[in-house]
Short mmCIF file of C-alpha atoms in Angstrom, two decimals:
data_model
loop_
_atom_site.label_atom_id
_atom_site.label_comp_id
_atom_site.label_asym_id
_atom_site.label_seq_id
_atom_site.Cartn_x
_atom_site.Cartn_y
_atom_site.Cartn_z
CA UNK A 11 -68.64 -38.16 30.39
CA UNK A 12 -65.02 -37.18 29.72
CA UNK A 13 -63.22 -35.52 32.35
CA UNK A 14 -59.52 -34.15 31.81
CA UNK A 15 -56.59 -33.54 33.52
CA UNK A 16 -52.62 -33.22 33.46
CA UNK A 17 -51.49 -35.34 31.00
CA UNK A 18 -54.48 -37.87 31.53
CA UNK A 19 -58.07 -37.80 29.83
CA UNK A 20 -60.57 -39.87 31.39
CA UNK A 21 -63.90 -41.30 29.37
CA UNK A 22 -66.72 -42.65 31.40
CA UNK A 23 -68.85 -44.69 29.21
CA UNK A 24 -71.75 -47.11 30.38
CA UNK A 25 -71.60 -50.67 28.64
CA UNK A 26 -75.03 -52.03 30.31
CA UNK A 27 -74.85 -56.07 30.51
CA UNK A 28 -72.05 -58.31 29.68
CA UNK A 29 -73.32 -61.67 28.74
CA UNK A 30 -71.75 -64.45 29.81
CA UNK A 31 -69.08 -66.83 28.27
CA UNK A 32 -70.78 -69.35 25.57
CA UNK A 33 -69.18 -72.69 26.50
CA UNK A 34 -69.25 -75.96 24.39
CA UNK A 35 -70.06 -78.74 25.21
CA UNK A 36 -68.17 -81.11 23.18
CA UNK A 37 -65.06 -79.39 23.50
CA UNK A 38 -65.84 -77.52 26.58
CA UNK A 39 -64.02 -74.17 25.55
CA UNK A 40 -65.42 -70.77 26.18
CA UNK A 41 -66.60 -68.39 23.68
CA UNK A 42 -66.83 -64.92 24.54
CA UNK A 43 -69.21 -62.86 22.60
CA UNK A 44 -67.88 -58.69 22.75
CA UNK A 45 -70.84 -56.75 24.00
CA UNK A 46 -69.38 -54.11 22.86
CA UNK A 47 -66.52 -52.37 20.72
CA UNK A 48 -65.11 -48.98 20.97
CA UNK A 49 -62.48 -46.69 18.86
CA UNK A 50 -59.83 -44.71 20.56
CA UNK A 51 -58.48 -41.48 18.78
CA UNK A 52 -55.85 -39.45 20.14
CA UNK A 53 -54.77 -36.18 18.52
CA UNK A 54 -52.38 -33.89 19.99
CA UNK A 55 -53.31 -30.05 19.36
CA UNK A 56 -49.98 -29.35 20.75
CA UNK A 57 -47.67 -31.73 19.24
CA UNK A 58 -45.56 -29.22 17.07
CA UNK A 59 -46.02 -25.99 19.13
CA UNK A 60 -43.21 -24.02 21.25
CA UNK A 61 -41.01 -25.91 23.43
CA UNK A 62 -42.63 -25.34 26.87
CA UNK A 63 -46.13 -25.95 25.25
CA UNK A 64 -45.38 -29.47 23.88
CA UNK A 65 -46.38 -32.61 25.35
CA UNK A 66 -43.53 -34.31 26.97
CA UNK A 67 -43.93 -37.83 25.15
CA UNK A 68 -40.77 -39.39 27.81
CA UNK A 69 -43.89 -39.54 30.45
CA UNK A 70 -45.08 -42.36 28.43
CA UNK A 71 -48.12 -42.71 26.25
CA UNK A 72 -50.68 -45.56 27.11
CA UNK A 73 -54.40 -46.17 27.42
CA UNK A 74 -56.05 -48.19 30.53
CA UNK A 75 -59.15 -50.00 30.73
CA UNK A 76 -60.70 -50.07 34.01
CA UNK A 77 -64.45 -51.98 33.85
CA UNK A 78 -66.31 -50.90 37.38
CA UNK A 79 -69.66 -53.92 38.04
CA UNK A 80 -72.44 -53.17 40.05
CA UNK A 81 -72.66 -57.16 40.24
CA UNK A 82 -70.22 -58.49 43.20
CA UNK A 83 -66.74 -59.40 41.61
CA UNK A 84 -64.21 -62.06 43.31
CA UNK A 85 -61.48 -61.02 41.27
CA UNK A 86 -61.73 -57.20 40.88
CA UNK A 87 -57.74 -56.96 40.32
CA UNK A 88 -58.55 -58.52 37.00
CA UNK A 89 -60.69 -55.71 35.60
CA UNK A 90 -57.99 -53.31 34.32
CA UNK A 91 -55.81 -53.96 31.36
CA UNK A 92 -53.05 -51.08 30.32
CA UNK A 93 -51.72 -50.59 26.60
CA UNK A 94 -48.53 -48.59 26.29
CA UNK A 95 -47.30 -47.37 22.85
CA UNK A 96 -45.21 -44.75 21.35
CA UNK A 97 -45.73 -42.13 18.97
CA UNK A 98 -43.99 -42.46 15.86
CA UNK A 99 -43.70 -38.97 13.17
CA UNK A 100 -44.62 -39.69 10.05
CA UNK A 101 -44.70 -37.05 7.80
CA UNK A 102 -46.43 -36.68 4.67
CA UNK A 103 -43.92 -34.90 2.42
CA UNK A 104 -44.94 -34.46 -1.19
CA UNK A 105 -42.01 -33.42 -3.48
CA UNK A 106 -42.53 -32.47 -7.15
CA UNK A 107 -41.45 -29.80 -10.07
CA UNK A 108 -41.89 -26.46 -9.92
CA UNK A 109 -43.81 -23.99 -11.63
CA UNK A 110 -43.85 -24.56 -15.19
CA UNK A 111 -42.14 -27.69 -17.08
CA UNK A 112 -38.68 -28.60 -17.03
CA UNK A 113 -37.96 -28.28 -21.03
CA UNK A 114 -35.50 -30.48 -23.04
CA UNK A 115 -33.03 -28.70 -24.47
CA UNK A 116 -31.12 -28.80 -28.06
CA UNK A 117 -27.68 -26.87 -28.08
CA UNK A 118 -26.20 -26.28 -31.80
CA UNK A 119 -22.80 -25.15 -31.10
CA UNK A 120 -19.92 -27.12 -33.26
CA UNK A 121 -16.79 -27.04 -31.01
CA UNK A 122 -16.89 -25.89 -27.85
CA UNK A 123 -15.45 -22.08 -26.80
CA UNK A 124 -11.63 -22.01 -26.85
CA UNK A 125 -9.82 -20.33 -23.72
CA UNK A 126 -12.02 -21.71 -20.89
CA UNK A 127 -9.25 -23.38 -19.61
CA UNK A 128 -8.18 -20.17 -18.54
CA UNK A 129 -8.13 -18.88 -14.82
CA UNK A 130 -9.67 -15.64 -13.63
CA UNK A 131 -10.79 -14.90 -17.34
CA UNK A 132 -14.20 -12.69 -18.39
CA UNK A 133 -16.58 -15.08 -19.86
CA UNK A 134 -20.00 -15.27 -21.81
CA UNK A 135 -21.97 -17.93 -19.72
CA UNK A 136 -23.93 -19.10 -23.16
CA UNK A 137 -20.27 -19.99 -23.93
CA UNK A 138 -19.90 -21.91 -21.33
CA UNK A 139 -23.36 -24.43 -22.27
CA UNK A 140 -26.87 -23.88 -21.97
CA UNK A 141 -28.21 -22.88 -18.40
CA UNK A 142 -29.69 -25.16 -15.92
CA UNK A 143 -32.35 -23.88 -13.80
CA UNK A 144 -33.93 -26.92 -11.58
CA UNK A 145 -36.64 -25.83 -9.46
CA UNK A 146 -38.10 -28.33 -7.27
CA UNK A 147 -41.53 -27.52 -4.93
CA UNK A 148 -41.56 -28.98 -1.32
CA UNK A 149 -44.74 -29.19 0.38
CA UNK A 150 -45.97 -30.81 4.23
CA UNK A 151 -49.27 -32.56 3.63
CA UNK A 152 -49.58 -32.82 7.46
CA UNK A 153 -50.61 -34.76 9.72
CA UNK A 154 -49.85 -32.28 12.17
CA UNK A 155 -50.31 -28.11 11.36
CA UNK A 156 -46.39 -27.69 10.87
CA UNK A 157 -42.54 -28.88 10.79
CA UNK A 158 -40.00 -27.22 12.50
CA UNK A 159 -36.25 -27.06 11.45
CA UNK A 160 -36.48 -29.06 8.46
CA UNK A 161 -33.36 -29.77 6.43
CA UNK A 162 -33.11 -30.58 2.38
CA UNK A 163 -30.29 -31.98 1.04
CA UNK A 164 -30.06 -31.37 -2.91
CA UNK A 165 -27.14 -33.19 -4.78
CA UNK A 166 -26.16 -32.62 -7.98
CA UNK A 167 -23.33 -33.41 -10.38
CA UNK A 168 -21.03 -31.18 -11.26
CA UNK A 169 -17.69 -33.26 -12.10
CA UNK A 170 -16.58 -36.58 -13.83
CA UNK A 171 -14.74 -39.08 -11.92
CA UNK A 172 -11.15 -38.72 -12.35
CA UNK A 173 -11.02 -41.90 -13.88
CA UNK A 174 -13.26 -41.03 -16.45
CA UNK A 175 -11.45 -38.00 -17.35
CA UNK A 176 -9.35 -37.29 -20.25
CA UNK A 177 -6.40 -35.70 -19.99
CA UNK A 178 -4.75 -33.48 -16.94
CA UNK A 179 -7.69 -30.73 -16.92
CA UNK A 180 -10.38 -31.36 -14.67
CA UNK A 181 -14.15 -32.14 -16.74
CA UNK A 182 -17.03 -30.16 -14.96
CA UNK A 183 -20.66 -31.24 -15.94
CA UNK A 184 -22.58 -28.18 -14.37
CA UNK A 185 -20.75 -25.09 -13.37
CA UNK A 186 -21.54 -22.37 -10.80
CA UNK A 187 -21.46 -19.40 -9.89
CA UNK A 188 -21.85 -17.00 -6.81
CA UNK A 189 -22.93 -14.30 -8.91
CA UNK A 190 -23.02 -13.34 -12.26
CA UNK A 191 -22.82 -9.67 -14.04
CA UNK A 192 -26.06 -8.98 -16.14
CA UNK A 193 -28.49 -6.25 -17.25
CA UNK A 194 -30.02 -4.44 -14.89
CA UNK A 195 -33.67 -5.28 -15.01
CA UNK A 196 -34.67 -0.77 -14.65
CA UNK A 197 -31.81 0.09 -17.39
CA UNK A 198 -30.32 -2.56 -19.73
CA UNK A 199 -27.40 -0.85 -20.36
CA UNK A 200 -25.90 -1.37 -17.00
CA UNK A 201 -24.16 -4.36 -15.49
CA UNK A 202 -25.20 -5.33 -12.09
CA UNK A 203 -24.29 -8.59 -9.90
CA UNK A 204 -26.72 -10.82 -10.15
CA UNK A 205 -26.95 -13.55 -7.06
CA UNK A 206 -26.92 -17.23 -8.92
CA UNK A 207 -26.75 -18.90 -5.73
CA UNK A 208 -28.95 -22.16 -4.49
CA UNK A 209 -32.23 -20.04 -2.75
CA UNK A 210 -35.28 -21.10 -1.08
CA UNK A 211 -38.88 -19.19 -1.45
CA UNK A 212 -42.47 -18.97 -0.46
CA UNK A 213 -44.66 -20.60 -3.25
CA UNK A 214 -46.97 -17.93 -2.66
CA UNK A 215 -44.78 -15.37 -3.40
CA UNK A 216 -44.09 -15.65 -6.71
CA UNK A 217 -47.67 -14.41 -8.09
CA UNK A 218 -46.01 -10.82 -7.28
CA UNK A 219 -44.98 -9.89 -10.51
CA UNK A 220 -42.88 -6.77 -8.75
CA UNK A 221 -41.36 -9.46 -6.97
CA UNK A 222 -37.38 -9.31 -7.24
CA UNK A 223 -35.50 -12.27 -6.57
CA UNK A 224 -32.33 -11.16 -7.08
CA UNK A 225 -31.78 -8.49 -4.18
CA UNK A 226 -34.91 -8.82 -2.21
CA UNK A 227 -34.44 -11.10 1.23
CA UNK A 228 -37.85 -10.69 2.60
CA UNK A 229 -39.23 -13.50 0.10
CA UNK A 230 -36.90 -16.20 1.08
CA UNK A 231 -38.13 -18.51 3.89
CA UNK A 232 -34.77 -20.22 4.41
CA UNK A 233 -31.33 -20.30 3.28
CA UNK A 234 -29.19 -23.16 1.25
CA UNK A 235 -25.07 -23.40 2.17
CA UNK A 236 -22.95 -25.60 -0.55
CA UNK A 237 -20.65 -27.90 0.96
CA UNK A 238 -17.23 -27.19 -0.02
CA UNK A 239 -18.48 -23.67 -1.99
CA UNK A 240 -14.94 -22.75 -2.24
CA UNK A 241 -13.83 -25.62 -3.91
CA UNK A 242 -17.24 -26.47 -5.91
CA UNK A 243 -18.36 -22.70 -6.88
CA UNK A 244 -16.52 -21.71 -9.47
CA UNK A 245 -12.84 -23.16 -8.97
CA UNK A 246 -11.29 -21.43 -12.46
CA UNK A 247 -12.39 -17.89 -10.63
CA UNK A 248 -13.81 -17.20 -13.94
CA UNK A 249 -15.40 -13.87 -14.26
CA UNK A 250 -19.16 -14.25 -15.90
CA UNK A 251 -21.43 -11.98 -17.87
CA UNK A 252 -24.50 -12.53 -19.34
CA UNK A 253 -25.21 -10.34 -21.52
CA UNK A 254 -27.61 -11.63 -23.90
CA UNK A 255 -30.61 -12.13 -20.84
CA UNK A 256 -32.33 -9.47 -18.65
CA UNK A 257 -32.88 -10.92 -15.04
CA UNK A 258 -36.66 -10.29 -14.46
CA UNK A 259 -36.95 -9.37 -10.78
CA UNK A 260 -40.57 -11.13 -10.79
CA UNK A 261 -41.48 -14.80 -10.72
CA UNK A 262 -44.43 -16.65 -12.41
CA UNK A 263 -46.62 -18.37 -10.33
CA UNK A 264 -48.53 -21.35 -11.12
CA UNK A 265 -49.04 -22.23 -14.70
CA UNK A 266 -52.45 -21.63 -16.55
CA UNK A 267 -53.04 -22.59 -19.64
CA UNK A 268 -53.55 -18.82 -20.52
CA UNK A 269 -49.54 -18.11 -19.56
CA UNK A 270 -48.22 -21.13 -20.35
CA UNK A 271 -47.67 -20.22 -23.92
CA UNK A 272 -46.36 -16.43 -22.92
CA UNK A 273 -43.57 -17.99 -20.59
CA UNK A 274 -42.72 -20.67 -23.01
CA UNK A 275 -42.18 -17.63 -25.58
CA UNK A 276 -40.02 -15.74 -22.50
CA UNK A 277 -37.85 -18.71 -22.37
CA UNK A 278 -36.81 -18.59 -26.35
CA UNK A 279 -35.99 -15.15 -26.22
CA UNK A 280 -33.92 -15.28 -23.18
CA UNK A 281 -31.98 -18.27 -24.03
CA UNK A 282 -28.69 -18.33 -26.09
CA UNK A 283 -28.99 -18.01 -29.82
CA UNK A 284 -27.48 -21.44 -30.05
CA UNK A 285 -30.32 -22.67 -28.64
CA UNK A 286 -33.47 -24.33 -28.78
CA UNK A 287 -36.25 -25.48 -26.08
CA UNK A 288 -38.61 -28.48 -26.15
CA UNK A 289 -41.11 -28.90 -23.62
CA UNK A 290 -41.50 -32.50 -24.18
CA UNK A 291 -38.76 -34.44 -22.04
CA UNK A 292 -39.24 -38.19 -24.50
CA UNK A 293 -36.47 -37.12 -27.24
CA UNK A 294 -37.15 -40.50 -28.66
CA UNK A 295 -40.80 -40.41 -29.82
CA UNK A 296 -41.45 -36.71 -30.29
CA UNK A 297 -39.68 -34.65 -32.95
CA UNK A 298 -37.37 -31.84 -31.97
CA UNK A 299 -37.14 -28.41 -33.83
CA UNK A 300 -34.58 -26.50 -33.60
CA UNK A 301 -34.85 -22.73 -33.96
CA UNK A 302 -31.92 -21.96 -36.37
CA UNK A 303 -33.17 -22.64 -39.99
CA UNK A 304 -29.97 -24.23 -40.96
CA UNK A 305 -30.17 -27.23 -38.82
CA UNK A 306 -32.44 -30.46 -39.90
CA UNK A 307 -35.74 -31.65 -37.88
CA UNK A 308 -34.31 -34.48 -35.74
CA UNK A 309 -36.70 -37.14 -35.51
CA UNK A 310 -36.28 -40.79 -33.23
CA UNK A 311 -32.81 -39.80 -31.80
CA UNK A 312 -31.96 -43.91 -31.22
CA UNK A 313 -28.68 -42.67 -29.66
CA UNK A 314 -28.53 -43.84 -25.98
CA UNK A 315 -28.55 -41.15 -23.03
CA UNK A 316 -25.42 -40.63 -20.83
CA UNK A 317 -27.32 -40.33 -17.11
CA UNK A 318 -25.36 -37.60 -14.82
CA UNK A 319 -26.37 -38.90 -11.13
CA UNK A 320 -25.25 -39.07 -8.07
CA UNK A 321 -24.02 -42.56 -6.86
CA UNK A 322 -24.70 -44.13 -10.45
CA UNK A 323 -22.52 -45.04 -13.27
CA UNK A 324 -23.07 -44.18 -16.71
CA UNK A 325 -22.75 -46.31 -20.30
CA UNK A 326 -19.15 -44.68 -20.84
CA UNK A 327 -18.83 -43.76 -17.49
CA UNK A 328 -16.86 -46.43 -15.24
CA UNK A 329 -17.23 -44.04 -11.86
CA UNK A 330 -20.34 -42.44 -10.39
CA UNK A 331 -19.79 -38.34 -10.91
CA UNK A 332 -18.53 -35.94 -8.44
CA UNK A 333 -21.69 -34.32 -6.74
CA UNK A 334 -22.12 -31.13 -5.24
CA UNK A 335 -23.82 -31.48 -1.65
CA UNK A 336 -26.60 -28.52 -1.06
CA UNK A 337 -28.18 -27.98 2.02
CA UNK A 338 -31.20 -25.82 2.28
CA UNK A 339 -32.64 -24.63 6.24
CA UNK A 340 -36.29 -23.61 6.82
CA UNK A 341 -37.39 -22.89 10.23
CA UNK A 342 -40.98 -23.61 9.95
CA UNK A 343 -43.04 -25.67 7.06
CA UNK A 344 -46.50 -25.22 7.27
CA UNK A 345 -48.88 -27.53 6.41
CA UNK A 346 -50.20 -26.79 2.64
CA UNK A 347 -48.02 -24.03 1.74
CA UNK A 348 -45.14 -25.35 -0.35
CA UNK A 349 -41.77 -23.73 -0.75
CA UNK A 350 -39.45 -24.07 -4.01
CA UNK A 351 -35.87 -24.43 -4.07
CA UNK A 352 -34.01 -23.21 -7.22
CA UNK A 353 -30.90 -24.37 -8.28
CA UNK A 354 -28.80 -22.61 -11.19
CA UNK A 355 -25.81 -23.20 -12.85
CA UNK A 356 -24.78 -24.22 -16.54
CA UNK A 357 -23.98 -27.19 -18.67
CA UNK A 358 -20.20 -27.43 -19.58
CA UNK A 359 -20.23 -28.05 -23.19
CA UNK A 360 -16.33 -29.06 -23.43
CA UNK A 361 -16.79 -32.33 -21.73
CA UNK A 362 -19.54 -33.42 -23.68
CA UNK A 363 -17.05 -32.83 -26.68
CA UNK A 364 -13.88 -34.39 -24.86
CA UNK A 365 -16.12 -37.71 -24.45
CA UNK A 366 -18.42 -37.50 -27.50
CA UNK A 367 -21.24 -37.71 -25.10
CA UNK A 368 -24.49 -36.26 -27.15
CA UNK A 369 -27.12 -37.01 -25.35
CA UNK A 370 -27.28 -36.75 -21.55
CA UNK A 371 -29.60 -36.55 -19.13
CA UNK A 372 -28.59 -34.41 -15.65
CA UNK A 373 -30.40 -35.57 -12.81
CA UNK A 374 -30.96 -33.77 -9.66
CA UNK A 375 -32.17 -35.20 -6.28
CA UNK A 376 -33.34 -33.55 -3.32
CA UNK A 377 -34.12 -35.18 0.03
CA UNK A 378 -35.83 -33.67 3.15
CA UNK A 379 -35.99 -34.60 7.05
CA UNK A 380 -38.51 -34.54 9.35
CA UNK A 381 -37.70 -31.73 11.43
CA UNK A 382 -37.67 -30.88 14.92
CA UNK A 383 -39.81 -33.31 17.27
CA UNK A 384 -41.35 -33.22 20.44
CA UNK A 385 -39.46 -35.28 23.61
CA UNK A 386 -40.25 -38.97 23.64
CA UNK A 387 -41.18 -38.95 19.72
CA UNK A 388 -39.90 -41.92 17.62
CA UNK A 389 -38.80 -40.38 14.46
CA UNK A 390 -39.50 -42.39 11.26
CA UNK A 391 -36.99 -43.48 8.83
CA UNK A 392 -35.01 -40.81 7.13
CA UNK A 393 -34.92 -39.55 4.50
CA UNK A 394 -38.77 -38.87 4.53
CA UNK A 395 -39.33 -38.13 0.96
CA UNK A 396 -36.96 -37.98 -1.95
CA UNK A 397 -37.25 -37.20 -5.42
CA UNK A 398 -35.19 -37.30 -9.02
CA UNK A 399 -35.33 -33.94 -11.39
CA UNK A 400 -34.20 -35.15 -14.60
CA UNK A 401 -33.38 -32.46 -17.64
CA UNK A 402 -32.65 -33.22 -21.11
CA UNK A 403 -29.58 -32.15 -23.26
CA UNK A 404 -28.43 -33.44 -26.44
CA UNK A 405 -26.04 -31.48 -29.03
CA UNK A 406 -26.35 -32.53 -32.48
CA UNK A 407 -23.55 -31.88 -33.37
CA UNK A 408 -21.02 -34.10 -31.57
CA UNK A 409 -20.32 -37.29 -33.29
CA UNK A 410 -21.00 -40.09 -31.13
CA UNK A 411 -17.77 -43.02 -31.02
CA UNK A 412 -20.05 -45.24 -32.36
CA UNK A 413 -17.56 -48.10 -31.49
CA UNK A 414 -18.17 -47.56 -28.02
CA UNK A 415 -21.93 -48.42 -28.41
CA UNK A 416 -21.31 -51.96 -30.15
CA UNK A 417 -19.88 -54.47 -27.52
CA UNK A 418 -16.89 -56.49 -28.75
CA UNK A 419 -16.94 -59.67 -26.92
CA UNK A 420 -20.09 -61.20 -28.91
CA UNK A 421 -17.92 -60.37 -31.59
CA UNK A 422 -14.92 -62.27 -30.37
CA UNK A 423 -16.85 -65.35 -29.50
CA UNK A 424 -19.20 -65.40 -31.72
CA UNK A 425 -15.93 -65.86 -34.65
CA UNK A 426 -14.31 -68.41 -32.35
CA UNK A 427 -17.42 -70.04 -32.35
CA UNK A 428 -17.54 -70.28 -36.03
CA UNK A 429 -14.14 -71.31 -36.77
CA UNK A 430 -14.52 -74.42 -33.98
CA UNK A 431 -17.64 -75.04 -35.45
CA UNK A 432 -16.18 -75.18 -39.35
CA UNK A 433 -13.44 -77.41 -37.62
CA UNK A 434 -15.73 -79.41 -36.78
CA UNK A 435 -17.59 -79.72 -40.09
CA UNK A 436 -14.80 -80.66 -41.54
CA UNK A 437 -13.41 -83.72 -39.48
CA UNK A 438 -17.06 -85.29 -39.98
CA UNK A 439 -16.94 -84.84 -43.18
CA UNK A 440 -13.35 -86.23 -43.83
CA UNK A 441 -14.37 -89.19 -41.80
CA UNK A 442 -17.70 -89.94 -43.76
CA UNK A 443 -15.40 -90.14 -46.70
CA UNK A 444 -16.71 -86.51 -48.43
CA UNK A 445 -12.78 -85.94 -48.82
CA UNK A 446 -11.90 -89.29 -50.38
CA UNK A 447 -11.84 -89.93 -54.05
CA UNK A 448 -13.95 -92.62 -55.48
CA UNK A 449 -12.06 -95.50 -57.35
CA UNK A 450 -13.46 -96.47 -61.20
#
């Protein structure tokens, strides 16, 4: 029988006879056979719901045994036993890619675009580098039906180290913008502002294909703020146009394998004519086409990667990168329905040149809390759930210092080695007498 009340549930079950203790007699200790043994469950139907409909977890949280005999009892203080513990969240947060593949990318410019250095000038983004688009899918595996007020933080690199620079200018690794003026997706030959801003949407909403998510507010579920956006968006107050790419207003949803070939073929016509797509991210063991006919298959690139992260330094890069901090605010993240956060921005080709960097990989990483949480709840260990978006770049045509790859100390010590060693040789050899000449 189970009766309930305020913050108390009482179970009434019947145990029938407890045997007694089994004592030895060589040892004379007591052995106490269970009669019986139960499983407690608790589950709170309330645990994430409006304020003045949570449980209040401060109360305190506990389970007590009482055992009531029909057999007369001289110690009947001694039947009840009390267990206190605490609830602890643990969320199950699973954190992936987005829809689609993130596709390694071949640029074939020769020398970067001359004039960027220029404030407040009208640019062609493809001059700029090839576009980064990192979309990374959130989703609350439960245990309980929602989260409330959940925070990600997204950083990603957008700066080297001034130490790593070279020369007065600063070196950007992924530029953005606020906004960017493109074809209008109705006529083509009008320029509209397009919003290239950090966004945060429904995962269910992008099987609309009418769905525009340029302009159109009622599909985002939260909003994302960049730390510092006047100092990290766009510091040269450059003026961008894309010109060459026509801003669909729709997003695809999950891939089949009957689209997967149509949006691959989207993504080679909207890119820059410069460039070239792989979907394979291993550049090492896969051969690369590019799409212009003048430039050679590239097969087992055996050049090694330059890794943009946060808080991690490179092969030629003595100082972790300058990362741009990216906070993203949902108020509510249901249980099974995942939400996708898209970042945009693109690659800045003149540092690559300015350090003969060829290969690179740019790595984002997003990281999400738990949320809002009920009085008297012990939250677990922060962050809940992370996880590392890595893209591909590599320009073939930017010649590699090779002399930067090779270490020079082995070289160093490996000829003072040999000349002590030769010294060597030849003392023994003058005092076996290989130096002396025999007398006839």
């Amino acid at each position: 029988m189970v009766e309930v009340a305020e913050n108390e549930t009482w179970v009434h079950w019947p145990i029938g006879t407890l045997l007694p203790p089994i004592i030895l007699s060589d040892t004379g200790n007591e052995i106490i056979e269970p009669n019986q043994r139960f499983i407690l469950s608790t589950y709170y139907d309330k645990f994430m719901l409006d304020d003045d409909e949570q449980v209040n977890f401060q109360i305190g949280a506990g389970v007590t045994i009482h055992v009531i005999t029909g057999t007369l009892d001289p110690q009947p203080i001694s039947n009840s036993v009390r267990f206190n513990y605490q609830v602890v969240h643990k969320p199950n947060i699973r954190i992936s890619y987005g829809p689609g593949e993130i596709a390694s990318k071949m640029d074939n410019r020769s020398a970067p675009a001359k004039g960027m250095v220029s404030q407040q000038k009208r640019v062609i983004v493809s001059e700029i580098g090839p576009k980064v688009e990192h979309i990374l899918q959130i989703e609350y595996m439960g245990p309980s039906n929602k989260l409330k007020n959940v925070t990600m933080n997204v950083l990603v690199p957008i700066e080297l180290n001034p130490t790593d620079q070279v020369g007065e200018t600063s070196q950007y690794l992924l530029y953005m913008f606020n906004e960017i003026r493109a074809p209008s997706y109705d006529d083509h030959n009008v320029l509209e502002w397009i919003d290239s801003r950090p966004k945060v949407y429904a995962m269910g909403r992008h099987s609309n294909n009418n769905f525009r998510d340029d302009n159109d507010d009622s599909n985002r579920v939260g909003r994302c703020i960049i730390v510092n956006s006047e100092k990290v968006v766009n510091p040269r107050e450059l003026i961008p146009m894309d010109v060459k790419s026509v801003y669909s207003r729709r997003r695809r949803g999950a891939l089949t394998k009957m689209n997967e070939s149509e949006i691959n073929t989207e993504k080679y016509s909207t890119d820059s004519e410069n460039q070239s797509t792989s979907t394979d991210s291993n550049l090492f063991s896969e051969t690369i086409q590019s799409s212009s006919p003048k430039v050679p298959v590239l097969q087992f690139r055996r050049l090694q990667k330059e890794v943009f992260e946060c808080n991690r330094v490179g092969n030629r890069i003595q100082k972790p990168p300058i990362c741009a901090e990216i906070i993203c605010h949902v108020d509510e993240l249901v249980k099974n329905r995942p939400v996708l956060i898209k970042v945009t921005g693109w690659l800045w080709a003149r540092t690559l040149f300015a350090k003969h960097i060829s290969d690179i990989d740019l790595v984002t990483i997003v990281s999400v809390n738990q949320g809002h949480l009920p009085k008297g709840v012990k939250p677990a260990i922060e962050p809940i759930g992370h996880f590392y978006l890595s893209q591909t770049f590599f320009f073939p045509q930017i010649r590699p210092k090779l002399i930067h790859q090779i270490p020079i100390w082995p070289i160093i010590v490996g000829i003072v080695l040999g000349v002590i060693c030769l010294y060597l040789l030849i003392i023994l050899l003058y005092l076996l007498g290989f130096f002396r000449r025999r007398k006839t």
